Short mmCIF file of C-alpha atoms in Angstrom, two decimals:
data_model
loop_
_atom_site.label_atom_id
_atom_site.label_comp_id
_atom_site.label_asym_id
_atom_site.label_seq_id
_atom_site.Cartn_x
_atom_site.Cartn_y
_atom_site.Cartn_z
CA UNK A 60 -7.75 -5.30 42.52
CA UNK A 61 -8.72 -2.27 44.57
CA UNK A 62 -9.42 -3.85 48.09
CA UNK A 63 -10.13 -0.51 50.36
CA UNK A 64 -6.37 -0.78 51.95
CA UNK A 65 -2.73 0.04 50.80
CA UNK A 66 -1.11 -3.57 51.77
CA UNK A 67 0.72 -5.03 49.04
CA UNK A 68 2.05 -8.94 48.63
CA UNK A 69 5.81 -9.01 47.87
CA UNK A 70 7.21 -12.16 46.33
CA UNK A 71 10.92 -13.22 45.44
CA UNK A 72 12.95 -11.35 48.50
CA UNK A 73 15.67 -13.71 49.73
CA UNK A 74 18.81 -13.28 51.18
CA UNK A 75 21.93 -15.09 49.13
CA UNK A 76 24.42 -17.22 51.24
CA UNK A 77 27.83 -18.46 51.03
CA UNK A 78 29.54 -15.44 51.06
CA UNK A 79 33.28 -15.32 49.80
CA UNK A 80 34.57 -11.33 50.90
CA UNK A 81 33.31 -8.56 53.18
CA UNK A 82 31.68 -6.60 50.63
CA UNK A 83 29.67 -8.80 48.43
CA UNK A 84 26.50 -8.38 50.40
CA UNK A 85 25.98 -12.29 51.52
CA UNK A 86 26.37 -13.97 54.45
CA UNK A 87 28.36 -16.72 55.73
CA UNK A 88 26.73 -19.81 54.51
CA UNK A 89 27.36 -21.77 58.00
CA UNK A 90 26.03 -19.07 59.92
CA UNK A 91 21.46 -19.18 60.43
CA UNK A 92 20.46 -15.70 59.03
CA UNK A 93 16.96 -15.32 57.86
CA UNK A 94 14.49 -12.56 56.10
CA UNK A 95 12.07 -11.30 57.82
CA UNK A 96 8.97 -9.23 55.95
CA UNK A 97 10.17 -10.54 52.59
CA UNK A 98 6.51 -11.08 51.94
CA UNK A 99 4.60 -8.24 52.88
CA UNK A 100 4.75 -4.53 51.54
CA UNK A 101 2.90 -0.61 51.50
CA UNK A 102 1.60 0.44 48.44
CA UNK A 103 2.12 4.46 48.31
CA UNK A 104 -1.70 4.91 48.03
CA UNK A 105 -4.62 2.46 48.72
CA UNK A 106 -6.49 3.91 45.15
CA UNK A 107 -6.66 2.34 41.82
CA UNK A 108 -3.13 3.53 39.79
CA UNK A 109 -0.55 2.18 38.01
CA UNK A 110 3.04 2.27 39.07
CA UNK A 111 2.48 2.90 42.69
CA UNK A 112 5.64 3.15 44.85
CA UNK A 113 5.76 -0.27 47.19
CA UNK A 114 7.68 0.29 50.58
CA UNK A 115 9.07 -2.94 52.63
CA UNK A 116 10.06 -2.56 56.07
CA UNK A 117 12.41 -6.71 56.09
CA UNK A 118 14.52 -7.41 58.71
CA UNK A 119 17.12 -10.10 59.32
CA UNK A 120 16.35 -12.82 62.06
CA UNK A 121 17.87 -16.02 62.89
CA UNK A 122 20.43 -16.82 65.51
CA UNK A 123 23.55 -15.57 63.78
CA UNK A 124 20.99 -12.15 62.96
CA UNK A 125 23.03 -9.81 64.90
CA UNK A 126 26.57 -10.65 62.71
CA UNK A 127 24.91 -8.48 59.62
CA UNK A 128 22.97 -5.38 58.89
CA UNK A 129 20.40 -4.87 56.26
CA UNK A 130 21.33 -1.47 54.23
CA UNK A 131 18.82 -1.20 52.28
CA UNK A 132 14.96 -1.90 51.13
CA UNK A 133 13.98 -3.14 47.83
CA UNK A 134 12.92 -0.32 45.01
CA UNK A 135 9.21 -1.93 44.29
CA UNK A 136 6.49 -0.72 42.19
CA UNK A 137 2.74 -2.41 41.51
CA UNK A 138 -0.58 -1.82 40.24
CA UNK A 139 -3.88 -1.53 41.61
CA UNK A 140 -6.68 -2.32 39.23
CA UNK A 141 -10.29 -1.34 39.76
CA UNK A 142 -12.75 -3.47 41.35
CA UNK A 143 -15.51 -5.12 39.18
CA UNK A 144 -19.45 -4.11 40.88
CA UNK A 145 -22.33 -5.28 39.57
CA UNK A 146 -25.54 -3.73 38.72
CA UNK A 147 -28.86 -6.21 39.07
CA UNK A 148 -32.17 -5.48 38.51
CA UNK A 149 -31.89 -2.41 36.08
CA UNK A 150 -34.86 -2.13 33.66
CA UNK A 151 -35.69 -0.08 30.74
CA UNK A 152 -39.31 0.99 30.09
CA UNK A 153 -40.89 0.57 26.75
CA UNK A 154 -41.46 3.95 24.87
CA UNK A 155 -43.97 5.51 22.41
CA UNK A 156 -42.39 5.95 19.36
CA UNK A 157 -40.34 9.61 19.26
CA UNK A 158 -38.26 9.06 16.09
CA UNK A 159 -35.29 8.95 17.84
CA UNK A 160 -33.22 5.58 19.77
CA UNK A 161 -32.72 7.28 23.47
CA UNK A 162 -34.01 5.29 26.27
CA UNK A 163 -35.18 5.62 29.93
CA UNK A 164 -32.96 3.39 32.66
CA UNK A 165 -34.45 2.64 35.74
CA UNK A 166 -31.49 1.83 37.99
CA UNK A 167 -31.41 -1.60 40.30
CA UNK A 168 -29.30 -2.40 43.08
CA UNK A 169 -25.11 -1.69 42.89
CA UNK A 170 -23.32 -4.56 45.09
CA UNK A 171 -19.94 -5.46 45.14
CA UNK A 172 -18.30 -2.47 47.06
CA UNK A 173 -15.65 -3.04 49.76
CA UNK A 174 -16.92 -3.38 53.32
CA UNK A 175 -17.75 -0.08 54.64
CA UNK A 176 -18.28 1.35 51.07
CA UNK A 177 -20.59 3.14 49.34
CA UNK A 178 -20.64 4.53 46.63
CA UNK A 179 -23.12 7.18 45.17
CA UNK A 180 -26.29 7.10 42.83
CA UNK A 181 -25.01 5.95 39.29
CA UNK A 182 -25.81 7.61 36.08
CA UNK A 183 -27.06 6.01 33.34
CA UNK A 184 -27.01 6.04 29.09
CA UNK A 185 -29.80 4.18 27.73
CA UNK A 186 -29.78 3.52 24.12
CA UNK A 187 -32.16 1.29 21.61
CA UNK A 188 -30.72 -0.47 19.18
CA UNK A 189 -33.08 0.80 16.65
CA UNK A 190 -35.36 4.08 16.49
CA UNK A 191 -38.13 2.29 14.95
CA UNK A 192 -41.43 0.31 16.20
CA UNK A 193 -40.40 -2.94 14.56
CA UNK A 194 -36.66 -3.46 14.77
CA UNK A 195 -36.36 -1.80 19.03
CA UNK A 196 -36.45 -4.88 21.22
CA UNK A 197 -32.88 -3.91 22.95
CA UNK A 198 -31.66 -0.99 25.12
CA UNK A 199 -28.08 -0.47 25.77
CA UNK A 200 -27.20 0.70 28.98
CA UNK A 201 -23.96 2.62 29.89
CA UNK A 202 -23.23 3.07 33.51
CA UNK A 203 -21.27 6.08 35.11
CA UNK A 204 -20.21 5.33 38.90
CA UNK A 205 -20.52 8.74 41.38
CA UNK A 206 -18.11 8.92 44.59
CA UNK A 207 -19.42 8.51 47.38
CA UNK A 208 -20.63 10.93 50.21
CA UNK A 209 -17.44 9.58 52.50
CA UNK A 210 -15.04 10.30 50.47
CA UNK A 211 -15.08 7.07 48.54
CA UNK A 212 -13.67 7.16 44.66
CA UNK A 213 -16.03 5.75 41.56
CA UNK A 214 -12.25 5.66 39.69
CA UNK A 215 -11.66 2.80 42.25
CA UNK A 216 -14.38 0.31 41.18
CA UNK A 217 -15.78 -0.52 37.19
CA UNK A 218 -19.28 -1.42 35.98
CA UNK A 219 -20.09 -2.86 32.99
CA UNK A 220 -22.69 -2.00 30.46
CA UNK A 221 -26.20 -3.48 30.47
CA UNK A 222 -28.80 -5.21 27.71
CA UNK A 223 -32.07 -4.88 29.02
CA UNK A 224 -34.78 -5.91 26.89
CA UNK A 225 -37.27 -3.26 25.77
CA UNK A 226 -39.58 -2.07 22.91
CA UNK A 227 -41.03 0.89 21.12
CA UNK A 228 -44.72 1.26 20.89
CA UNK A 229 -46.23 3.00 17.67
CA UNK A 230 -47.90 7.00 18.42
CA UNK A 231 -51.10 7.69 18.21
CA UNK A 232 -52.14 10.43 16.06
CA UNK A 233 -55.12 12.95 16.64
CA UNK A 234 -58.17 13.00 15.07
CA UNK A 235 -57.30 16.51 12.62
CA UNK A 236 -56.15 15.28 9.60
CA UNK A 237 -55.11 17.73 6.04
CA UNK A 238 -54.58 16.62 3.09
CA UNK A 239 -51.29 16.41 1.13
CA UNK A 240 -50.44 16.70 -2.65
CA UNK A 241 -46.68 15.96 -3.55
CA UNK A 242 -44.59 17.34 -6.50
CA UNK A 243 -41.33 16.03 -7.36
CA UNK A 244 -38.02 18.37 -9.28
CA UNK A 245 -36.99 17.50 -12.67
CA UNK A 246 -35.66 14.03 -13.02
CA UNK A 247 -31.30 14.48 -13.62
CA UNK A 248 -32.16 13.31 -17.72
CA UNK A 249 -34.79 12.18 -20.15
CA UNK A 250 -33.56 9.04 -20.72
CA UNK A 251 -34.95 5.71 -19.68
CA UNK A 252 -33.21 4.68 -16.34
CA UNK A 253 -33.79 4.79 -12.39
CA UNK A 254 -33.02 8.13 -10.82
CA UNK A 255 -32.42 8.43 -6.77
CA UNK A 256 -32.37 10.77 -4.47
CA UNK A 257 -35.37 12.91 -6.94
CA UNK A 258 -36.35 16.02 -4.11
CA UNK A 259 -40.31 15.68 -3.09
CA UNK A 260 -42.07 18.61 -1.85
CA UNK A 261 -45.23 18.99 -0.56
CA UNK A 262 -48.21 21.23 -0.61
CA UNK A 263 -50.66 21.14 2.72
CA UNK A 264 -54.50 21.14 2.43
CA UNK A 265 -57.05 21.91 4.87
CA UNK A 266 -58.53 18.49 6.28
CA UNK A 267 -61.08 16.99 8.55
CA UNK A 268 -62.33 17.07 11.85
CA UNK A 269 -60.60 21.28 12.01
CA UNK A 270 -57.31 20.09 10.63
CA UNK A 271 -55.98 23.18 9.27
CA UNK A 272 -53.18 23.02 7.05
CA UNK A 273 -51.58 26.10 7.81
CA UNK A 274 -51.37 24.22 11.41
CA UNK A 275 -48.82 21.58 10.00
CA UNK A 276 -45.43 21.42 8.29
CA UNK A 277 -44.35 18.75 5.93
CA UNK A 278 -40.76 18.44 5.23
CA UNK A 279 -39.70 17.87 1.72
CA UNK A 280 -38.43 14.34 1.24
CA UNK A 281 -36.80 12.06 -1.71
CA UNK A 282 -37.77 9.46 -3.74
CA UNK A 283 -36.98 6.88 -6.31
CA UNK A 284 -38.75 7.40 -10.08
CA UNK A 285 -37.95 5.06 -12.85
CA UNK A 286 -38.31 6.19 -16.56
CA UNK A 287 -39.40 2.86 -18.57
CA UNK A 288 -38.73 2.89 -22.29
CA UNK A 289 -41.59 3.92 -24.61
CA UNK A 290 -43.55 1.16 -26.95
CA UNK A 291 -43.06 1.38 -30.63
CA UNK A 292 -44.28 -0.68 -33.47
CA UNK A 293 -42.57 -1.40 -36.70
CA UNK A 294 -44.53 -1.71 -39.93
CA UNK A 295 -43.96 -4.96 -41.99
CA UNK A 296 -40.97 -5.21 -43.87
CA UNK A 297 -39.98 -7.07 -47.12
CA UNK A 298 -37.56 -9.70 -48.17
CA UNK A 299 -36.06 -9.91 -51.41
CA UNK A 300 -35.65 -13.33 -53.26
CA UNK A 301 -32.23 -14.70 -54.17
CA UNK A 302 -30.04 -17.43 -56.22
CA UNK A 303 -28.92 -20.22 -54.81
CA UNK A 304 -26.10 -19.42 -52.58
CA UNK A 305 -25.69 -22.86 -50.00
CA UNK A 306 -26.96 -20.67 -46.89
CA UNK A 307 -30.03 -19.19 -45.28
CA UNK A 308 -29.03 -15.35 -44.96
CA UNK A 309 -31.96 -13.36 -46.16
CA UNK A 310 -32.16 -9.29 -47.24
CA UNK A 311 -34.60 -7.97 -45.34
CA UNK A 312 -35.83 -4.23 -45.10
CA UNK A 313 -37.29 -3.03 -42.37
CA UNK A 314 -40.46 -1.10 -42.14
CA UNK A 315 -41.30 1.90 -40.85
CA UNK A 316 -41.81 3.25 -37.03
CA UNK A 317 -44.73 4.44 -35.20
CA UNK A 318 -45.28 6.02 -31.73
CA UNK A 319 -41.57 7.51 -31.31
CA UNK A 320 -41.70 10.72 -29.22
CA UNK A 321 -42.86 13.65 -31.55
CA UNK A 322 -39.74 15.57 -33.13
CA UNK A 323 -37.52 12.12 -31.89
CA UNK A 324 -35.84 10.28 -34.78
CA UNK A 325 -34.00 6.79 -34.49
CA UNK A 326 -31.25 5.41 -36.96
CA UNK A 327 -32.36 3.07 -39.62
CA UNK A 328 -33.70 -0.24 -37.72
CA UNK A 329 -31.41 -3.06 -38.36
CA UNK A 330 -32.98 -6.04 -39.97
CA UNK A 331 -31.59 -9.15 -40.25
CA UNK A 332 -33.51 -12.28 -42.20
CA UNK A 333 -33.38 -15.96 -42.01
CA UNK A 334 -35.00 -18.39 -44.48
CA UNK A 335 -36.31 -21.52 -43.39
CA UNK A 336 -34.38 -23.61 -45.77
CA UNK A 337 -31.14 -22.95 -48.01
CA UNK A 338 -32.45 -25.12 -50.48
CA UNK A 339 -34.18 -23.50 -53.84
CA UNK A 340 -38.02 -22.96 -53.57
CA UNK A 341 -40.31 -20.11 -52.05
CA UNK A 342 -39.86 -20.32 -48.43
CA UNK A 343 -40.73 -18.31 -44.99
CA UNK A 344 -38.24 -16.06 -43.69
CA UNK A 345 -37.89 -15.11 -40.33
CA UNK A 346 -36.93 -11.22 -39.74
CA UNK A 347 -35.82 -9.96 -36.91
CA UNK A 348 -35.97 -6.25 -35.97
CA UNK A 349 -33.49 -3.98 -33.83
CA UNK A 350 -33.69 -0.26 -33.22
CA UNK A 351 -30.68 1.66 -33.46
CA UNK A 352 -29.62 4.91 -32.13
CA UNK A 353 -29.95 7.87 -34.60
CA UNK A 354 -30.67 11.73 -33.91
CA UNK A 355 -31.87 9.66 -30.46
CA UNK A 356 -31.41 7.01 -28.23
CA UNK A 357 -33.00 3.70 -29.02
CA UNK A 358 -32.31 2.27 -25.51
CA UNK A 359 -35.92 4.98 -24.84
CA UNK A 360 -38.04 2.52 -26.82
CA UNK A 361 -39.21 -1.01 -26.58
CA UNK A 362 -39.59 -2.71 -29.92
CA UNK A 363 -43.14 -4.10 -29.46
CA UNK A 364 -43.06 -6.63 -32.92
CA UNK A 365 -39.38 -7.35 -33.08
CA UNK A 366 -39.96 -10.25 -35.50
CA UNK A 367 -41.81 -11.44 -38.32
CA UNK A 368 -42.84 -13.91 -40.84
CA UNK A 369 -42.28 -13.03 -44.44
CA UNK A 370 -41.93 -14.73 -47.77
CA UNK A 371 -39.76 -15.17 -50.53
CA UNK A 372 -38.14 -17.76 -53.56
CA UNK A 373 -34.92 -18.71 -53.48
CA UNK A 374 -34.12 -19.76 -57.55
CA UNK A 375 -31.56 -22.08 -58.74
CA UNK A 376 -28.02 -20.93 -59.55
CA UNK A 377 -26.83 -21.43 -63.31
CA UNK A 378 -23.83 -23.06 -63.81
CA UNK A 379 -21.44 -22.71 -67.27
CA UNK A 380 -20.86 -25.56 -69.40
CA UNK A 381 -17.60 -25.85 -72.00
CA UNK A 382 -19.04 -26.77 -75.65
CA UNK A 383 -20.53 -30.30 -75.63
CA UNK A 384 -20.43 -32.97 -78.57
CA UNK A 385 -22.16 -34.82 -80.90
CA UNK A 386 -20.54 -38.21 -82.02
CA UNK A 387 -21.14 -38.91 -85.20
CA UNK A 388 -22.91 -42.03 -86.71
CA UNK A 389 -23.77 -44.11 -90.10
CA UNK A 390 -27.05 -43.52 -92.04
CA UNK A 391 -29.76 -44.97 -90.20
CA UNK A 392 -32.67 -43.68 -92.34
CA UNK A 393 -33.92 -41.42 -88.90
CA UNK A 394 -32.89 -38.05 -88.25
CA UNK A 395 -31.77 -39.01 -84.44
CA UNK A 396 -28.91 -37.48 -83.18
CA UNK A 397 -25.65 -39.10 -82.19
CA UNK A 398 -24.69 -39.29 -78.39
CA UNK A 399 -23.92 -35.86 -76.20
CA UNK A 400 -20.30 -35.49 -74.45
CA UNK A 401 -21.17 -32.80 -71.88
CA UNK A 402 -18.19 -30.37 -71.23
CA UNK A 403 -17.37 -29.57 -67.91
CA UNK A 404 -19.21 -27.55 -65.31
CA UNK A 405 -18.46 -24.75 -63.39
CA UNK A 406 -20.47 -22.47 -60.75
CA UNK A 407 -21.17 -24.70 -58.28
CA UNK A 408 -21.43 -23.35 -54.79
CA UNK A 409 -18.46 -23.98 -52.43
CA UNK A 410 -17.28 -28.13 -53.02
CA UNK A 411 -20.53 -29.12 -54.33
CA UNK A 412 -20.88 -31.03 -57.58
CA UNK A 413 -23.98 -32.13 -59.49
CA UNK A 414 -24.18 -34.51 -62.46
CA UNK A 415 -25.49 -33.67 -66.00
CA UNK A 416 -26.70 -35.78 -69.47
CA UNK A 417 -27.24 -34.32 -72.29
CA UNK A 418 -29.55 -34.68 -75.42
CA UNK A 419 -29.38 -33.35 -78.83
CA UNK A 420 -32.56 -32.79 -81.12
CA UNK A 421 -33.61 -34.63 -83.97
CA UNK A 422 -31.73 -33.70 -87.08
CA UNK A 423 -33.70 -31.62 -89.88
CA UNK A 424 -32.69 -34.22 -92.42
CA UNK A 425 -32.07 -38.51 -92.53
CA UNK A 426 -29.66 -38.05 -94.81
CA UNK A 427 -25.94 -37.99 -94.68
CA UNK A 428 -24.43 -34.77 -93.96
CA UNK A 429 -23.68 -32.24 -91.13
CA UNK A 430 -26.29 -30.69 -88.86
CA UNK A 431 -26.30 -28.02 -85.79
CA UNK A 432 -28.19 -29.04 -82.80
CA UNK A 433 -29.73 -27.90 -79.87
CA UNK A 434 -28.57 -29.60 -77.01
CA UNK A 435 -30.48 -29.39 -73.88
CA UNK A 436 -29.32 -31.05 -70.25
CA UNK A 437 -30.95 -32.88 -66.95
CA UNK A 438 -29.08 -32.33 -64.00
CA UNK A 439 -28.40 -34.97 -61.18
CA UNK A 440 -27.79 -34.83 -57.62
CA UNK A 441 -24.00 -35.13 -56.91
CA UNK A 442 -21.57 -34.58 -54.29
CA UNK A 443 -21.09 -32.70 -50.82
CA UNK A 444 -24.73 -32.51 -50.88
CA UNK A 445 -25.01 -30.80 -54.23
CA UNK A 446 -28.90 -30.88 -55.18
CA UNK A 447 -29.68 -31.35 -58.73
CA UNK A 448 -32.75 -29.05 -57.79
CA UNK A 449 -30.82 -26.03 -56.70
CA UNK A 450 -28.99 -25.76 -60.06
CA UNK A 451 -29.73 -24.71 -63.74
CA UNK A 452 -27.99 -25.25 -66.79
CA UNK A 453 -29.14 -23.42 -70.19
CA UNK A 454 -29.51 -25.66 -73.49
CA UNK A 455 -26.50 -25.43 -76.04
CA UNK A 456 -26.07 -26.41 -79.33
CA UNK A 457 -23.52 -28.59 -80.70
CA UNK A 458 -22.63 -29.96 -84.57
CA UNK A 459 -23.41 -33.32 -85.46
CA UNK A 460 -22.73 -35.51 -88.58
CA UNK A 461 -24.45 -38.32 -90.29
CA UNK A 462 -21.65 -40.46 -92.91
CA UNK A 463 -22.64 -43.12 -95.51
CA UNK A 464 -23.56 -46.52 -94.86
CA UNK A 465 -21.19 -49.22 -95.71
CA UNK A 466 -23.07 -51.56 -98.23
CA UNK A 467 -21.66 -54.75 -99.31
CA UNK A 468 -21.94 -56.55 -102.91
#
């Protein structure tokens, strides 16, 4: 590092012994020849560079000296790097708050200069690390070294930067004040969303205490506005009843809207409807509301009702019979009919089954002969949770006959 003078340390000059011819530049190994100034060298200049030419001025001693000459000095090059100072005692005032992050620098005391140096009154950057009251508590502070009055170089010494601790204190406004009404432009669409960036202009009034607005200036500024979506309400809907089907879907239709944006229109609101059992009987539906974009968007409006309660009767599902039969049987003096064979059912919902029996009516006549008959059934509860109750199955009519009785004599 820069030290004030040009000397320079040399290292690795030797002289190489054991020499074999005339002309290979060593000398004879039994003879004492030595290098003198191997050690020390001139740089070309005593300031801060890279590069710098190094002169030598070695000689050969030892006994056997005067045997040899020395034809030439080494080609050398080195470097001279700036010297490190240090600044101590530098503070930086606290300020009243300007809006902006530059900051005073009172200097403190340089040290570190070679003997005899000196260099002149640094400059200093001073910069907060935030322009505002809250956030300032540190200044940066960038030193610039000046040469000195005797010719000494600032490139030949370095100074590194500062963090002083400091603050910014909040202003103090007068005792005028005006009043100020804002207006903001045109939002960029009429839809429900956050817009940024909307422009804000003001409009000055005259104020207290002789504050005169035509005294002032107020810069437009931006802002944030939000457009929330508009509450509608949706007239009760109704729910139609249906057969049997094994599930709790439900046709609902919606009502209709009110408190959509005058000359706005939506799309037809979808409705979807739940009962509260699959099973037949008159049970509560559940039906839930969605708006849907039509002429207009439906993302504008908040449903304020989405869902409902309504009611409605789910009815059994008939189910088709083949013909039945009537056995026959012997005169029995009653008109009774004979035992029903029920044909086979069909209809069911998905893999569910349910049972049936059936029963014929009483004959019009005792005696023997044949006779139609209405035949009428009773379900049962079967399989894969087939409920007796959720089916129907209209009477029939079958043909029954009454033969003689066997008499014996």
């Amino acid at each position: 590092a820069y030290d004030g003078n040009d000397t320079a340390v040399v290292t690795g000059a030797v002289l190489v012994g054991n020499s074999t011819t005339d002309i290979d530049g060593k000398f004879i190994g039994t003879e004492a020849v030595t290098l003198n100034g191997g050690t020390a060298g001139t740089f070309a200049s005593k300031n801060v560079g890279a590069g710098q030419g190094v002169t030598t001025t070695m000689t050969l001693g030892g006994s056997d000296a005067g045997n040899y000459t020395l034809n030439t000095q080494p080609t050398l090059s080195g470097t001279i790097t700036a010297k490190a100072l240090t600044m101590t005692g530098s503070s930086a005032p606290s300020k009243v708050y300007d809006g902006n992050r530059l900051a005073s620098v009172t200097l403190g005391a340089l040290s570190g200069e070679v003997a005899g140096e000196t260099l002149g009154a640094s400059t200093v950057l001073g910069t907060f690390n935030s322009k505002d009251v809250l956030s300032a508590n540190t200044v940066t502070a960038v030193y610039t070294l000046v040469n000195g009055l005797n010719g000494e170089l600032a490139s030949n010494y370095s100074l590194a930067n500062d963090s002083l601790a400091s603050t910014i204190t909040a202003k103090s406004v007068g005792s005028e004040t005006v009043t100020a009404s804002g207006a903001a432009a045109n939002y960029s669409s009429a839809n429900v969303g956050t817009y940024n960036g909307v422009v804000v202009t003001y409009t000055l009034g005259n104020g207290s205490n002789g504050g005169l607005a035509s005294n002032y200036s107020l810069a437009a500024g931006s802002a944030t506005g939000v457009i929330t979506a508009k509450d509608v309400s949706i007239a009760s809907g109704s729910v139609s009843g249906k057969v049997y089907d094994g599930n709790t879907g439900a046709v609902v239709t919606a009502g209709g809207l009110s408190g959509l944006v005058v000359g706005e229109n939506l799309g037809t609101t979808t409705a979807v409807g739940t009962f509260a059992s699959q099973n037949v009987g008159t049970r509560n539906v559940t039906a839930a509301y969605t708006l849907t974009d039509g002429a207009n968007l439906a993302s504008n409006y908040n449903l304020l009702n989405p869902t409902e309660t309504l009611s409605a009767t789910i009815t059994a599902k008939g189910l088709s019979v083949t013909a039945p039969s009537i056995a026959s049987k012997k005169y029995d003096g009653t008109t009774a009919a004979g035992v029903v064979t029920v044909g086979t059912l069909s209809g069911f919902v998905g893999s569910e089954t349910v049972t049936a029996a059936g029963a014929a009516a009483n004959y019009s006549s005792a005696n023997v002969g044949s006779y139609n008959s209405s035949v009428t059934y009773a379900l049962g509860n079967g399989l894969n949770g087939g409920l007796a109750s959720n089916y129907s199955l209209a009477a029939g009519s079958a043909t029954g006959v009454i033969t003689a009785k066997d008499l014996v004599v």
